[in-house]
Every structure is written in structure tokens, then in C-alpha cells.
Backbone as JSON Lines, residues from 0, in Angstrom:
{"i":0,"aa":"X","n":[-40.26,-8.25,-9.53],"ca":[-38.88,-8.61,-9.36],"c":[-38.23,-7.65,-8.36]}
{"i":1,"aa":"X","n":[-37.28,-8.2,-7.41],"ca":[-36.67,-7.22,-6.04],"c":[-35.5,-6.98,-6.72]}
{"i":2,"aa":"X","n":[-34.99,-5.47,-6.33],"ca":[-33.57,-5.18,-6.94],"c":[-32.35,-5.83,-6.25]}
{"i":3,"aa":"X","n":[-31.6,-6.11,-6.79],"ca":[-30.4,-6.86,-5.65],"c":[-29.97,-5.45,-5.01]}
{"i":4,"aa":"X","n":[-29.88,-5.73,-4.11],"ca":[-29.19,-4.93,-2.65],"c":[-28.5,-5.55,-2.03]}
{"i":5,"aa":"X","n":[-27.47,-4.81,-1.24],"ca":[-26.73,-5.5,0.14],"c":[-27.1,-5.23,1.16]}
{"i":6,"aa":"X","n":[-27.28,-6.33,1.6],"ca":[-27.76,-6.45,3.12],"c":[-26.54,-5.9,4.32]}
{"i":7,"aa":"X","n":[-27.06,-4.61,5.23],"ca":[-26.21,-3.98,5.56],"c":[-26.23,-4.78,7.08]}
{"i":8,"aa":"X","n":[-25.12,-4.53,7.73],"ca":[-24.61,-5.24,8.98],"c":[-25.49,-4.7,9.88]}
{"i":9,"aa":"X","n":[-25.1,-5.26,11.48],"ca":[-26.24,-4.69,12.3],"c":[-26.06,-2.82,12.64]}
{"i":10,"aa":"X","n":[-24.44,-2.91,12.45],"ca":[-24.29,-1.54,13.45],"c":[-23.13,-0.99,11.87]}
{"i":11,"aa":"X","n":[-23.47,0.37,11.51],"ca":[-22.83,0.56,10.17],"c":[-21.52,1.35,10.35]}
{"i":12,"aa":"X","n":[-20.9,0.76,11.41],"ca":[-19.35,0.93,11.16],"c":[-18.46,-0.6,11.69]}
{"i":13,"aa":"X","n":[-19.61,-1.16,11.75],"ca":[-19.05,-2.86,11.98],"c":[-18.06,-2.9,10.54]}
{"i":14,"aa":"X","n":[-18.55,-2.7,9.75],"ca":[-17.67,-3.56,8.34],"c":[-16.29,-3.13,8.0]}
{"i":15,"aa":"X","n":[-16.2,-1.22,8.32],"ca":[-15.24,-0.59,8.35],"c":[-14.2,-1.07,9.42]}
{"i":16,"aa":"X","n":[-14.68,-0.96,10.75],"ca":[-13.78,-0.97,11.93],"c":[-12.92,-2.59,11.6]}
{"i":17,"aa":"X","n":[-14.23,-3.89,11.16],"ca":[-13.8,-4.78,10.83],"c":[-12.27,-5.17,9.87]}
{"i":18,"aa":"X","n":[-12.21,-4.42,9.1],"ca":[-11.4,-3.83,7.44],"c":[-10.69,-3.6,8.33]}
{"i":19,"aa":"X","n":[-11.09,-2.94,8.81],"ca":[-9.11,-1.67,9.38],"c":[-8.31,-2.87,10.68]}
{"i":20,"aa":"X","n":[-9.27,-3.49,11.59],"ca":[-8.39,-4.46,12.44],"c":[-7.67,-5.7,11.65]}
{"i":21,"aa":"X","n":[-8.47,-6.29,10.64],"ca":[-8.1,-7.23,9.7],"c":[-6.74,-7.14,9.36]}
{"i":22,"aa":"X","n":[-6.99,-5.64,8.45],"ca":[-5.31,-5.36,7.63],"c":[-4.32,-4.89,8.48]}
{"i":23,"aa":"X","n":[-4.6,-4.5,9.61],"ca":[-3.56,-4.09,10.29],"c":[-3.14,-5.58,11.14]}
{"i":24,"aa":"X","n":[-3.43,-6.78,11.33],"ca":[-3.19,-7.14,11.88],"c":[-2.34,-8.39,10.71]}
{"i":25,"aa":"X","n":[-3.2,-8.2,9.67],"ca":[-2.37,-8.87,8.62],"c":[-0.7,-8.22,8.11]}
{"i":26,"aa":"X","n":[-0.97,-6.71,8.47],"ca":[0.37,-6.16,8.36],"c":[1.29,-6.61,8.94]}
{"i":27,"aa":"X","n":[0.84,-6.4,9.85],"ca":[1.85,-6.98,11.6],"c":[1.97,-8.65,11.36]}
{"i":28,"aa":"X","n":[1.73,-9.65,11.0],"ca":[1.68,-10.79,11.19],"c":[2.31,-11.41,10.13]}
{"i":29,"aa":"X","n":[2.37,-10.87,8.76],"ca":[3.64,-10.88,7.1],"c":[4.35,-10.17,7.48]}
{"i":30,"aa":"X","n":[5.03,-9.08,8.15],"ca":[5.75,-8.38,8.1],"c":[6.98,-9.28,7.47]}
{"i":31,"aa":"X","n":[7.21,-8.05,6.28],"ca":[8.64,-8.72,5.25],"c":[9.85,-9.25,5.54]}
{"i":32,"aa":"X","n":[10.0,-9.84,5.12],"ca":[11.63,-9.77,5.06],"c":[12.3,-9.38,4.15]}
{"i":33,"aa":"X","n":[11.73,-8.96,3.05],"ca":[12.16,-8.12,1.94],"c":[12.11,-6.64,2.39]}
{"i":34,"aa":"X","n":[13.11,-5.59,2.13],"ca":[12.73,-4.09,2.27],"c":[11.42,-3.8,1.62]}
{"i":35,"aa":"X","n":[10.64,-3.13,2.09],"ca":[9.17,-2.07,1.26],"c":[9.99,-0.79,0.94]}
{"i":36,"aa":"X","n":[8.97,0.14,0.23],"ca":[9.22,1.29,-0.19],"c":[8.53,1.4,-1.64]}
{"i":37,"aa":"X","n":[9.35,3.08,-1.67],"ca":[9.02,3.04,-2.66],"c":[9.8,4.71,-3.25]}
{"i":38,"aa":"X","n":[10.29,4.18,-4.61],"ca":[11.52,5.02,-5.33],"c":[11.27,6.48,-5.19]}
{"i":39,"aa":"X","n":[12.57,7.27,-5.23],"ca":[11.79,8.73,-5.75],"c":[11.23,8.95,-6.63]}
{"i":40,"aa":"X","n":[10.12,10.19,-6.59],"ca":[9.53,10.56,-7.46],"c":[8.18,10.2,-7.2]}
{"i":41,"aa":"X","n":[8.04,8.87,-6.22],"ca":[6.72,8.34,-6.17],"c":[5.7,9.58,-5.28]}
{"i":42,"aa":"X","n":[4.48,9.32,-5.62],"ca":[3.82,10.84,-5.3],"c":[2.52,9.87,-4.13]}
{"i":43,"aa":"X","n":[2.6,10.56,-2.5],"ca":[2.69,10.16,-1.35],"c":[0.84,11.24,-1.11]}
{"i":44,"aa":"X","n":[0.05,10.25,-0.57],"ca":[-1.28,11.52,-0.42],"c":[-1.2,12.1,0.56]}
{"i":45,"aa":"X","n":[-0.97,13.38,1.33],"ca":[-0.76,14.0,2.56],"c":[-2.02,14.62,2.99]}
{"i":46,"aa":"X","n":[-2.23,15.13,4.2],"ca":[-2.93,16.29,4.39],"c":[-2.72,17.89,3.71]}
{"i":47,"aa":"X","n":[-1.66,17.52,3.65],"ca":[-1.32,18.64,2.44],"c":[-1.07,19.19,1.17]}
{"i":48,"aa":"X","n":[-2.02,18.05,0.75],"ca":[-2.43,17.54,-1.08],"c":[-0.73,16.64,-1.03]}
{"i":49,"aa":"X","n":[-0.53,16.31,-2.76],"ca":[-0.09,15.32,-2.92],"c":[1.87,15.99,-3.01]}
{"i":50,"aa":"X","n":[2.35,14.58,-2.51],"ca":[4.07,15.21,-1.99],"c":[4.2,14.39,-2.63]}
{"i":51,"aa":"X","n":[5.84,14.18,-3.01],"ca":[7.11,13.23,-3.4],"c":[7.34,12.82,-1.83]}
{"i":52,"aa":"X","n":[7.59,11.27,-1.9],"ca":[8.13,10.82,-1.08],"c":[9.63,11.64,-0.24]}
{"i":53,"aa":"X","n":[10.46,11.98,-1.21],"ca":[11.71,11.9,-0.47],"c":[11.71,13.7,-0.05]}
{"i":54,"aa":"X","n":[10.33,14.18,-0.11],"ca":[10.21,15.32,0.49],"c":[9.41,15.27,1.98]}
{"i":55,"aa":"X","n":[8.88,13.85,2.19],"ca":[8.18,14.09,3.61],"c":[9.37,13.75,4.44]}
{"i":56,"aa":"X","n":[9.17,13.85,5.63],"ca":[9.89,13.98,7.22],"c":[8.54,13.42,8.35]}
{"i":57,"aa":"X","n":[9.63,12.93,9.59],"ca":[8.65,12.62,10.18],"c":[8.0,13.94,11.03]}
{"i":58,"aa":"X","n":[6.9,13.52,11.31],"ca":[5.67,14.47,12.04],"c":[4.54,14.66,10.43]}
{"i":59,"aa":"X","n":[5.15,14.22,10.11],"ca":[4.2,15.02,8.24],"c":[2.81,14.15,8.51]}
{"i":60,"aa":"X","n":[1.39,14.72,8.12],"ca":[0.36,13.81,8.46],"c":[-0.32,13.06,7.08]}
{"i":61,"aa":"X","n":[-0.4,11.94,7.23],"ca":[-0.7,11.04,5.95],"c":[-1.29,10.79,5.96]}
{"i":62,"aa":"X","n":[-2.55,11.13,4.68],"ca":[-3.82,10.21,4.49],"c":[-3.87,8.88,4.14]}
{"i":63,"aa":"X","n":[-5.05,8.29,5.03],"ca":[-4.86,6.56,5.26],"c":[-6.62,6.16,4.83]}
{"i":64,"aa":"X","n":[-6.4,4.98,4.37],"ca":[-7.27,4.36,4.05],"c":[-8.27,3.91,5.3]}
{"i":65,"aa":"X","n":[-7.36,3.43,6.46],"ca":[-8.11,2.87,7.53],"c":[-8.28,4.11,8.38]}
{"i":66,"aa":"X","n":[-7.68,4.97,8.71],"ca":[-8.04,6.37,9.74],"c":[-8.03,7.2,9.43]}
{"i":67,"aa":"X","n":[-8.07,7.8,8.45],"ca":[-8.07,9.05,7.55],"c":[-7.04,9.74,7.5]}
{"i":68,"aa":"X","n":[-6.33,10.05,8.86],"ca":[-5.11,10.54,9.04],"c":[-4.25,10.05,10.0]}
{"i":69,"aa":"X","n":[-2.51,9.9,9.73],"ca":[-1.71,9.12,10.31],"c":[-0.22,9.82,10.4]}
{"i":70,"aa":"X","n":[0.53,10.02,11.56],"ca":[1.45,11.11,11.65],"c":[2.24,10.42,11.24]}
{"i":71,"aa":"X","n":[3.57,10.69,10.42],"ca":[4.48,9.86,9.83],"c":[5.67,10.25,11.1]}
{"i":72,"aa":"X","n":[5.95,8.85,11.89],"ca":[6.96,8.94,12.26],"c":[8.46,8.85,12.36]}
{"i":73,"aa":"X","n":[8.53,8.24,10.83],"ca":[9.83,8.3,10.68],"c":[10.07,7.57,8.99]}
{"i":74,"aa":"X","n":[11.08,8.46,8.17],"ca":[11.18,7.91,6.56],"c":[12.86,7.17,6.8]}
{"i":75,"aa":"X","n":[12.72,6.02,6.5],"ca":[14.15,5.56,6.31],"c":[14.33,5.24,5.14]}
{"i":76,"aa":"X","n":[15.73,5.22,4.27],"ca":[16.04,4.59,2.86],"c":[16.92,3.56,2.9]}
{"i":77,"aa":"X","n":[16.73,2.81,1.94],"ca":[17.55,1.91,1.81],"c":[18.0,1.73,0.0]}
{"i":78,"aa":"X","n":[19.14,1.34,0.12],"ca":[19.63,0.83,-1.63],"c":[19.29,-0.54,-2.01]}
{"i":79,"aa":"X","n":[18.97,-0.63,-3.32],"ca":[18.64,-1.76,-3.49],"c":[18.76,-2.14,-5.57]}
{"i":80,"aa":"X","n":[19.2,-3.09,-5.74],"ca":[19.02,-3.49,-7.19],"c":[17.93,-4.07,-7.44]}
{"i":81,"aa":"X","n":[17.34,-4.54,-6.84],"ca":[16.41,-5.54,-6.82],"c":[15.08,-4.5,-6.87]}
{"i":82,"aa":"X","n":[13.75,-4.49,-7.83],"ca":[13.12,-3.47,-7.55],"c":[12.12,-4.16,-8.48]}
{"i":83,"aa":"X","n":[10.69,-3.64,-8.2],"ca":[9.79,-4.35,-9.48],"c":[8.78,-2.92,-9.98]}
{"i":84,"aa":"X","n":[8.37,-2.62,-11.31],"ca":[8.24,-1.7,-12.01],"c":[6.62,-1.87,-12.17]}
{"i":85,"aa":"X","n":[5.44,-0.84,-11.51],"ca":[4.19,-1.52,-12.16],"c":[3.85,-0.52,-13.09]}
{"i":86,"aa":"X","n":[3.14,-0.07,-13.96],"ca":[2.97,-0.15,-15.63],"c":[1.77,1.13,-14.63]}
{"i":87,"aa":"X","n":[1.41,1.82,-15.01],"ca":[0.17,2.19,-14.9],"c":[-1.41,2.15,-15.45]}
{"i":88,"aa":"X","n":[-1.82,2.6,-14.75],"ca":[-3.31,1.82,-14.61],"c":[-3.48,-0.18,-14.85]}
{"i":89,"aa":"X","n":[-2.81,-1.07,-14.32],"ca":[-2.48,-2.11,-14.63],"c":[-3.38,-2.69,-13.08]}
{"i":90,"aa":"X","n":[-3.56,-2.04,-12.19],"ca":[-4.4,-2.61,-11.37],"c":[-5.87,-1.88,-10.63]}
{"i":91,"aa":"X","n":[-6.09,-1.11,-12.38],"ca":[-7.35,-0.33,-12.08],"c":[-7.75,1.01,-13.07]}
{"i":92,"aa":"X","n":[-8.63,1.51,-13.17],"ca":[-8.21,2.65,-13.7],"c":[-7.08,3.8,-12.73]}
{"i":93,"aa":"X","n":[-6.24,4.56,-13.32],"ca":[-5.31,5.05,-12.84],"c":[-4.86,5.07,-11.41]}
{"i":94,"aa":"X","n":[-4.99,3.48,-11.71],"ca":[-3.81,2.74,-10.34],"c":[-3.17,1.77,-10.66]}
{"i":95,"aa":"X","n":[-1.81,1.73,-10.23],"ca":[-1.24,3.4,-10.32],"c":[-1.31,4.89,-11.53]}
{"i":96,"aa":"X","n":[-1.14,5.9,-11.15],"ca":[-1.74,6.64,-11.92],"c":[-0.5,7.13,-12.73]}
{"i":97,"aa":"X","n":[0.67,6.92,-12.26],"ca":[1.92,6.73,-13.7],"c":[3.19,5.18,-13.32]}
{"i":98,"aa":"X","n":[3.89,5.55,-13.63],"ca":[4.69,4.22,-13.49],"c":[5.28,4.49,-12.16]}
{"i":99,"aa":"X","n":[5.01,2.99,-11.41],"ca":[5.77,3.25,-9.75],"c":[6.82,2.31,-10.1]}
{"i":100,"aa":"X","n":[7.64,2.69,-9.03],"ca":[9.01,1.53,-9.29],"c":[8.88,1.51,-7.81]}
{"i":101,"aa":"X","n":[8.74,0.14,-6.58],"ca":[8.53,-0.3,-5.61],"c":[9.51,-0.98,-5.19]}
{"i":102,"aa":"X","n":[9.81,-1.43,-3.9],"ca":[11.0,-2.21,-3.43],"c":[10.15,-3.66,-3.52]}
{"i":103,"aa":"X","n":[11.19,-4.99,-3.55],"ca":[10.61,-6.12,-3.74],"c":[9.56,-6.76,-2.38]}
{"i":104,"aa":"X","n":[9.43,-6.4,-1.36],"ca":[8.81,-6.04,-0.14],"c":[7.59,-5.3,-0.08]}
{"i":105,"aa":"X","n":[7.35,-4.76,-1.27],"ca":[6.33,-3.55,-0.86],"c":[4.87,-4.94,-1.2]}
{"i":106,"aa":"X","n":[4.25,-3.97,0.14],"ca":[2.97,-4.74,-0.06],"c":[1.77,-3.87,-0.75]}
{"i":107,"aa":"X","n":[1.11,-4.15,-1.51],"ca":[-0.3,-3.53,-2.32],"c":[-1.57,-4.4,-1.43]}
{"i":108,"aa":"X","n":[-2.33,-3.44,-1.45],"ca":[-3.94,-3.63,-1.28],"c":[-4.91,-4.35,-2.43]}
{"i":109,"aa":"X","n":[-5.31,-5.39,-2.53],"ca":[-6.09,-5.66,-3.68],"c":[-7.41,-5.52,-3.2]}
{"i":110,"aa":"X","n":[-8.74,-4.99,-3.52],"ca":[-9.34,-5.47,-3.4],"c":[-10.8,-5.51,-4.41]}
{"i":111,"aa":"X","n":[-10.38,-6.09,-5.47],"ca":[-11.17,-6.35,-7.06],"c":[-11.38,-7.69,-6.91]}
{"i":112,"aa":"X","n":[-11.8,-7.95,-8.15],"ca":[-12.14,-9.39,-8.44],"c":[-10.43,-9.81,-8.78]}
{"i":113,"aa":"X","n":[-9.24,-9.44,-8.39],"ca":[-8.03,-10.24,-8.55],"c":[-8.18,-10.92,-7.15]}
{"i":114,"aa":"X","n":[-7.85,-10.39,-5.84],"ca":[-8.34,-10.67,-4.74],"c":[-9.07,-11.9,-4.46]}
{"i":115,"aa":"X","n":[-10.26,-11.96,-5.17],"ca":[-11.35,-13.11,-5.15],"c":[-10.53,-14.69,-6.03]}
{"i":116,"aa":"X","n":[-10.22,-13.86,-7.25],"ca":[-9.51,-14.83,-8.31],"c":[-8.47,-15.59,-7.51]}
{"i":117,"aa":"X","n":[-7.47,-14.74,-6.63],"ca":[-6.17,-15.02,-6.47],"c":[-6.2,-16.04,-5.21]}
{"i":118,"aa":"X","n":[-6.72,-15.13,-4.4],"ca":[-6.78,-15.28,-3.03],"c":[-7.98,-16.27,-1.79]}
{"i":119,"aa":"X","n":[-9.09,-16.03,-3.16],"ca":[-10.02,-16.51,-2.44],"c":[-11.19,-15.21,-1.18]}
{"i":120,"aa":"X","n":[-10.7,-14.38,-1.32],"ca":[-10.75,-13.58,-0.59],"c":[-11.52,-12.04,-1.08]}
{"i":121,"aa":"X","n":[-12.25,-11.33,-0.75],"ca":[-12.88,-9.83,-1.06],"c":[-11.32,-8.98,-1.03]}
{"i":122,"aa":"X","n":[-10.67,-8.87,-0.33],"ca":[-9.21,-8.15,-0.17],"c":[-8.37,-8.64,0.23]}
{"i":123,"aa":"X","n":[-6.92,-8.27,-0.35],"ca":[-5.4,-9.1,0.27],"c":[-4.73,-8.05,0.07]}
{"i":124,"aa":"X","n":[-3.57,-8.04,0.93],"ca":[-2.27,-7.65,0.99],"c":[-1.37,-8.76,0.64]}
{"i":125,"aa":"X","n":[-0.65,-8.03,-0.85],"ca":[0.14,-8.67,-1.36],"c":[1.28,-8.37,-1.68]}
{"i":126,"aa":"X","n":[2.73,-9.05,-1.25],"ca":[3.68,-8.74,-1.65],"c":[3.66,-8.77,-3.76]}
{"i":127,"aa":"X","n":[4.08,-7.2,-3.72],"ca":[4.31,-7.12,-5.1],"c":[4.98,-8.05,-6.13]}
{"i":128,"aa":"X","n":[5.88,-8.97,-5.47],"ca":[6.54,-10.18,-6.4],"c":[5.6,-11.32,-6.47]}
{"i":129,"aa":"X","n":[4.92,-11.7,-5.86],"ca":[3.39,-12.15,-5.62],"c":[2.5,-12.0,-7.56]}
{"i":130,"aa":"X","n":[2.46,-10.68,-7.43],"ca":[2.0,-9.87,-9.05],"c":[2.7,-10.07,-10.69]}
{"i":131,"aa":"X","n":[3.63,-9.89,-10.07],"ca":[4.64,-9.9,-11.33],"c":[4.35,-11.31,-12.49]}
{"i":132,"aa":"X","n":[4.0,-10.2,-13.71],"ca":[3.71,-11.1,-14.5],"c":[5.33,-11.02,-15.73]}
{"i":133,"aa":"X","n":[6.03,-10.14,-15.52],"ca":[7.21,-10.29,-16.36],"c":[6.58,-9.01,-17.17]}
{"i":134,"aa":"X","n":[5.52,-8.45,-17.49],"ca":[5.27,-7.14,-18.86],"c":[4.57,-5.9,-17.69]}
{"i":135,"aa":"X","n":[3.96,-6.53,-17.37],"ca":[2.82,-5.29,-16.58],"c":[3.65,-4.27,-15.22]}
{"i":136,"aa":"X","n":[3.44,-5.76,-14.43],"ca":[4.86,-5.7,-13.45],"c":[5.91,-7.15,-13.17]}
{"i":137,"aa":"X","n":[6.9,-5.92,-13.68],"ca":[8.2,-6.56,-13.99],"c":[9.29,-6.25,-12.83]}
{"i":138,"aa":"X","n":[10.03,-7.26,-12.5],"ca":[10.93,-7.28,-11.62],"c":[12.26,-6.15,-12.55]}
{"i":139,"aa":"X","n":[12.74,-5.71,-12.15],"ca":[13.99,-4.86,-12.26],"c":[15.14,-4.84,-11.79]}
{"i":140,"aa":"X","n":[16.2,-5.07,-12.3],"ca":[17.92,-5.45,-11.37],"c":[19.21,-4.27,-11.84]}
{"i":141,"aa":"X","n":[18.22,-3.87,-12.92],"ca":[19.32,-2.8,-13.86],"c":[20.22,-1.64,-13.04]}
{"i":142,"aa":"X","n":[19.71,-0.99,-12.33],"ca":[20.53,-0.14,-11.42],"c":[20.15,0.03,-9.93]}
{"i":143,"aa":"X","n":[20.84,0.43,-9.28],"ca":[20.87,0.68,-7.71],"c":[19.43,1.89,-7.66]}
{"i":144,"aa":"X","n":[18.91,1.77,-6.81],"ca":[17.55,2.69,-6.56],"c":[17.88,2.94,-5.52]}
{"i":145,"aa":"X","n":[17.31,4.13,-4.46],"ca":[16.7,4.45,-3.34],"c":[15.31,4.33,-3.05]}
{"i":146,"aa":"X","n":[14.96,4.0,-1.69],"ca":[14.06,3.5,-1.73],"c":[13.5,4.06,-0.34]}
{"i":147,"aa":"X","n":[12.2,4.65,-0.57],"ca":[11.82,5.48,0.98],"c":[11.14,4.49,1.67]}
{"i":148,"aa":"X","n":[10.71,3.84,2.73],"ca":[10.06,3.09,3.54],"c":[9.14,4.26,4.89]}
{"i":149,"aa":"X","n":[8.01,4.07,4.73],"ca":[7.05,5.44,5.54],"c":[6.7,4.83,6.68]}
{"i":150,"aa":"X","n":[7.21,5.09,8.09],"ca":[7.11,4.36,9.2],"c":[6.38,5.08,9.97]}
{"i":151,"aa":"X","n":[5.16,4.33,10.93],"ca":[4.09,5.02,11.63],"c":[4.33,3.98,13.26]}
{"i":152,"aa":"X","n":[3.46,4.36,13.91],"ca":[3.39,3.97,15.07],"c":[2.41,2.48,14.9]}
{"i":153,"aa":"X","n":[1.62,2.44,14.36],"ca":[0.97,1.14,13.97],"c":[0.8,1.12,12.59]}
{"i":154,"aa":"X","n":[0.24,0.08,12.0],"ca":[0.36,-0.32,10.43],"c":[-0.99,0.49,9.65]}
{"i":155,"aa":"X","n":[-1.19,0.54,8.78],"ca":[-1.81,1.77,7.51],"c":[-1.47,1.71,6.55]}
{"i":156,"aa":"X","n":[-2.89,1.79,5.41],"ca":[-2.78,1.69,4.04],"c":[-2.47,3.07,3.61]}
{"i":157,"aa":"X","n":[-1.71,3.31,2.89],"ca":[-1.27,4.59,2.23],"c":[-2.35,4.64,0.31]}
{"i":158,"aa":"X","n":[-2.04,5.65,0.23],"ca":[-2.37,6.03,-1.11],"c":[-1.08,6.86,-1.63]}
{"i":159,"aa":"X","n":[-0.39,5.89,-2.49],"ca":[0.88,6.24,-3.43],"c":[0.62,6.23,-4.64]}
{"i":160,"aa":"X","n":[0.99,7.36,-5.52],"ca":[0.41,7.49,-6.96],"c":[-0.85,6.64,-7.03]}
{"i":161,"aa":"X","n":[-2.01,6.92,-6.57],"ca":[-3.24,6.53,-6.59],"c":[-3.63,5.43,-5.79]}
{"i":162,"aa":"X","n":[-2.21,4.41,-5.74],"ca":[-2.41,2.61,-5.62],"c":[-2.23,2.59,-3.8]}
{"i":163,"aa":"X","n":[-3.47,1.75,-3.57],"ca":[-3.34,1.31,-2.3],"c":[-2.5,0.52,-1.48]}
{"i":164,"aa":"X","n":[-1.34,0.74,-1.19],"ca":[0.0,0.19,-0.26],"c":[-0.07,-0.02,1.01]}
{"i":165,"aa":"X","n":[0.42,-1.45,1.83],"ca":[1.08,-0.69,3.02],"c":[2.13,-0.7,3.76]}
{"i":166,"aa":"X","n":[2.07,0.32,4.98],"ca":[3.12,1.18,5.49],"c":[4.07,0.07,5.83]}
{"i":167,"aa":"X","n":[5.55,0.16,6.25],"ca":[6.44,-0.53,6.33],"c":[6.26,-1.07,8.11]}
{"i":168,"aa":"X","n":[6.41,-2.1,8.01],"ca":[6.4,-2.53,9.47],"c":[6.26,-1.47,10.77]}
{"i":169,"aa":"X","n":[5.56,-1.6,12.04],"ca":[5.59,-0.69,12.79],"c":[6.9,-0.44,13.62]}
{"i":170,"aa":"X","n":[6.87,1.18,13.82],"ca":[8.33,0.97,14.73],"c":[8.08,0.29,16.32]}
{"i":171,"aa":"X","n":[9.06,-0.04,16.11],"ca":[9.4,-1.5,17.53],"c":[10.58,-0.53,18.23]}
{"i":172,"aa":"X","n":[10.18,-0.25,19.54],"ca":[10.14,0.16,20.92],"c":[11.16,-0.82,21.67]}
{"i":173,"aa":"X","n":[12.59,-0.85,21.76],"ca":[12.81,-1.87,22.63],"c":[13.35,-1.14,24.1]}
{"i":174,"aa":"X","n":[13.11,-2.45,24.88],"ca":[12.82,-1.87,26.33],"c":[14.17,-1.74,26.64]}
């Protein structure tokens, strides 16, 4: 009997490079119309171990899923009532790794057998209201939040309290 294995691609950064043009181009192409973010308190992966959001600034360098590292060029906030709450460890083991409270915009990384279930798909970027089951993650209206949005020069998955996110639309350059 042969062990199951995966059959690896021809050239072994085809699958990666593949991943990273995919989601970035899926970033760029949903870009929200809902605000992203994500509340204080939420804990941001840096090059300089792990920060609170409403302590980075731009130039700060952020560890990324697709490039390892990504200069943050700019944190904007916005207010908002509207907010959805995910539960921790609810989309993994400790992911998120305590309770995030997200703007209704924020997009998550799936890529489990929800992904396959949901989507049809090995991985998606999904708007978080997309998720919401009403217990796990629940939409929220109760009070006004702040809300950080992490802006880069092109699009990138972040690692926020454990859970794979991404970055808020790229900044746009007008001539």
C-alpha cells in the first residue's frame, strides 16, 4: 500500500507566489464598502513581537502572511456602532486567541474545511458579516467603538490576535 502524499508543483515557490497574487488581487477587486478595522486593544504581529493596534504609527514594520514583512504606511480611525464580536478560538484553535471586536468590513482569511464547505474553495477572504452566526460571531450596535484600519502600499494578510485578516484597501495616489 503507497502512503498518500502531495504531489508537489513543478518549481516550489509556484504555490506560494500563486497564494500571495490570488489574495492580493482578491483584496483589490472586493474592496469594501463597509469600514475594516479593528477595535482597541486588538493585539497586531510586528517585527517587534506583538503591539496594540492603537500603538502602531506609520513606518512600523508588520508581519504578513504573503511577504513576511510590510511597512505600515498609514493607521486611520474611524467611529462606528455597527461592529461584530468573534468569540475566541471559534475559527480554530486560538483563532482568535481572545475576543476581537472588528469593524463590519473587516475581511478574515479562511482557509479550513469552512472555506471548502462555504465557498467551494481551499481559501477565501471573507467579509466578517458573511460569518456571523448570531452566538459565536455576533453583530454588535450597543456602543460607539473606534476602529483602527492598517494601510500599506499594496494589500496583505495581517496576523491580529492570532486570526488571519486583511489590510484595509491600498492607499490610492491621486494624480
Amino acid at each position: 500500500m503507497k502512503p498518500k502524499t502531495v504531489r508537489r508543483a513543478q518549481t516550489r515557490n509556484a504555490p506560494q507566489a500563486c497564494l500571495v497574487m490570488n489574495l492580493a488581487r482578491k483584496i483589490e477587486d472586493t474592496g469594501p464598502t463597509l469600514p475594516s478595522g479593528f477595535a482597541t486593544g486588538s493585539i497586531v504581529l510586528t517585527l517587534k513581537g506583538e503591539m496594540l493596534v492603537e500603538h502602531l504609527r506609520a513606518g512600523d514594520r508588520i508581519i504578513t502572511r504573503d511577504i513576511g514583512m510590510a511597512q505600515l504606511k498609514a493607521v486611520t480611525t474611524t467611529r462606528s456602532d455597527s461592529a461584530y464580536r468573534i468569540r475566541a478560538s471559534v475559527l480554530g484553535h486560538d483563532r482568535p486567541a481572545s475576543e476581537l471586536l472588528v469593524a463590519e468590513g473587516q475581511r478574515i482569511l479562511l482557509r479550513d474545511w469552512r472555506a471548502k464547505a462555504m465557498f467551494g474553495e481551499a481559501e477565501a477572504l471573507v467579509p466578517v458579516s458573511r460569518l456571523a452566526d448570531g452566538h459565536f460571531i455576533a453583530r454588535e450596535t450597543s456602543t460607539e467603538t473606534v476602529f483602527y484600519a492598517l494601510e500599506f502600499e499594496t494589500p496583505h494578510i495581517l496576523y491580529v490576535d492570532g486570526l488571519e485578516v486583511a489590510s484595509a484597501p491600498p492607499i490610492r495616489v491621486s494624480a
